[in-house]
Amino acid sequence: MKALVMYGKKAGMVEVRDVPKPMVKEDEILIQVKAAGVCGTDVDFWLGKNSHLLNPPVILGHEFCGVIVEVGDKVKEWKPGDRVVSDNTGYVCGKCRFCLTGKYVLCEKRKGIGYGMDGGFADYVKIPGEILQRFSGCLMRLPENLSFEEGAILEPACNAYRAVFQDISINPGEAVVIFGPGPIGLFCLQMAKIGGASKVIIIGTQGDETRLSLAQKLGATTINAAKEKVIERVIEVNNGEKVDIVIDAAGPPIVMKQALEIIRKEGHIVKIGWSADPLNISLDSLIANSITRKGNWGYDYISWKNVLNLVRENKIDFNSIITDILPLSKWKEAFMKIRDKESVKIVLKPD
Ligand SMILES: [Zn+2]
Ligand SMILES: [Zn+2]
């Protein structure tokens, strides 16, 4: 079968290869991939970043869904023909404090399907038996009203759900600022609206114009930091007041600096965006203003379960966020478009 393989940890070590179709053991499941989302992390891998997560040679693609085509003799819960989505957990230890409290995504030994083990940028992907034993919630049924393309981008929506409802709890009527109009930022916008936010302000910068107009369409007030004064505009839009919640889905140090200037006393800041750059600012205002600052990594079973419930009620717009659907063979075009911010979310389908 054709698969997009990262064959080393250095930049550019990615190519489509012919690899054997995975063999299924008695407790394993084989999924025919129908669609897989390109994540910023995939592009980072290709650019040589975040390579500590990789276990090459490995098939990339950690946001995928499809149809079960084969199950081992011992698999009772699933059958061929089931439409499924994976939360990309491929291995956890089952013994650490995080596994034992259901926080599998935080397991130190966790391997993600699509970087730690073979993923969904391929015709087929295998779900190992061990993970189905240890954490049966790693595989979920795709709701009937969701297409495969939409299902392929559930993962960032779950990430946003966790940031807005589990890391902090938004109260109806609160004002939310989101830095970074990428897919996770746009899902955070939708979650904030679902949570009853009075105002959602999305801040982008140079090159984010397409993404900002999409944010407007989804109901946000937008600010382009390349052209407008962020602090003044936020306060002005929010009727002269500081905001209740800031979500940093961008990453650079300047964002945290600005977040501290626009957040009210006892407000909440959630950081999802990565940056290797040092912060270089005083955090004293966290103390002076009793601010909560929380890092967000991933999601848990509750995030997935509740997002799937929202999906069944048609509460989340996935289609607006998917700007391109391309065959797997055009992966490089897709990766470049994400790198250059020409697209919001791209879904790849096997050729
Ligand atoms: Zn991702
Ligand atoms: Zn563990």
PDB file of C-alpha atoms and ligand atoms in Angstrom, residues 92-100 104 106-110, ligand 2:
ATOM      1  CA  VAL A  92       0.069   3.461  26.999  1.00  0.00           C
ATOM      2  CA  CYS A  93       1.714   1.699  29.954  1.00  0.00           C
ATOM      3  CA  GLY A  94      -1.512   1.085  31.881  1.00  0.00           C
ATOM      4  CA  LYS A  95       0.339   1.394  35.194  1.00  0.00           C
ATOM      5  CA  CYS A  96       1.288   5.018  35.803  1.00  0.00           C
ATOM      6  CA  ARG A  97      -0.774   7.553  37.798  1.00  0.00           C
ATOM      7  CA  PHE A  98      -2.121   9.035  34.565  1.00  0.00           C
ATOM      8  CA  CYS A  99      -3.204   5.720  33.064  1.00  0.00           C
ATOM      9  CA  LEU A 100      -4.745   4.640  36.359  1.00  0.00           C
ATOM     10  CA  TYR A 104      -3.980   8.318  28.958  1.00  0.00           C
ATOM     11  CA  LEU A 106      -0.401  12.186  29.711  1.00  0.00           C
ATOM     12  CA  CYS A 107       1.162   8.720  30.075  1.00  0.00           C
ATOM     13  CA  GLU A 108       4.957   9.092  29.889  1.00  0.00           C
ATOM     14  CA  LYS A 109       5.133   5.960  27.752  1.00  0.00           C
ATOM     15  CA  ARG A 110       2.316   6.990  25.394  1.00  0.00           C
TER      16      ARG A 110
HETATM   17 ZN    ZN B   2       0.852   5.200  31.693  1.00  0.00          ZN
END
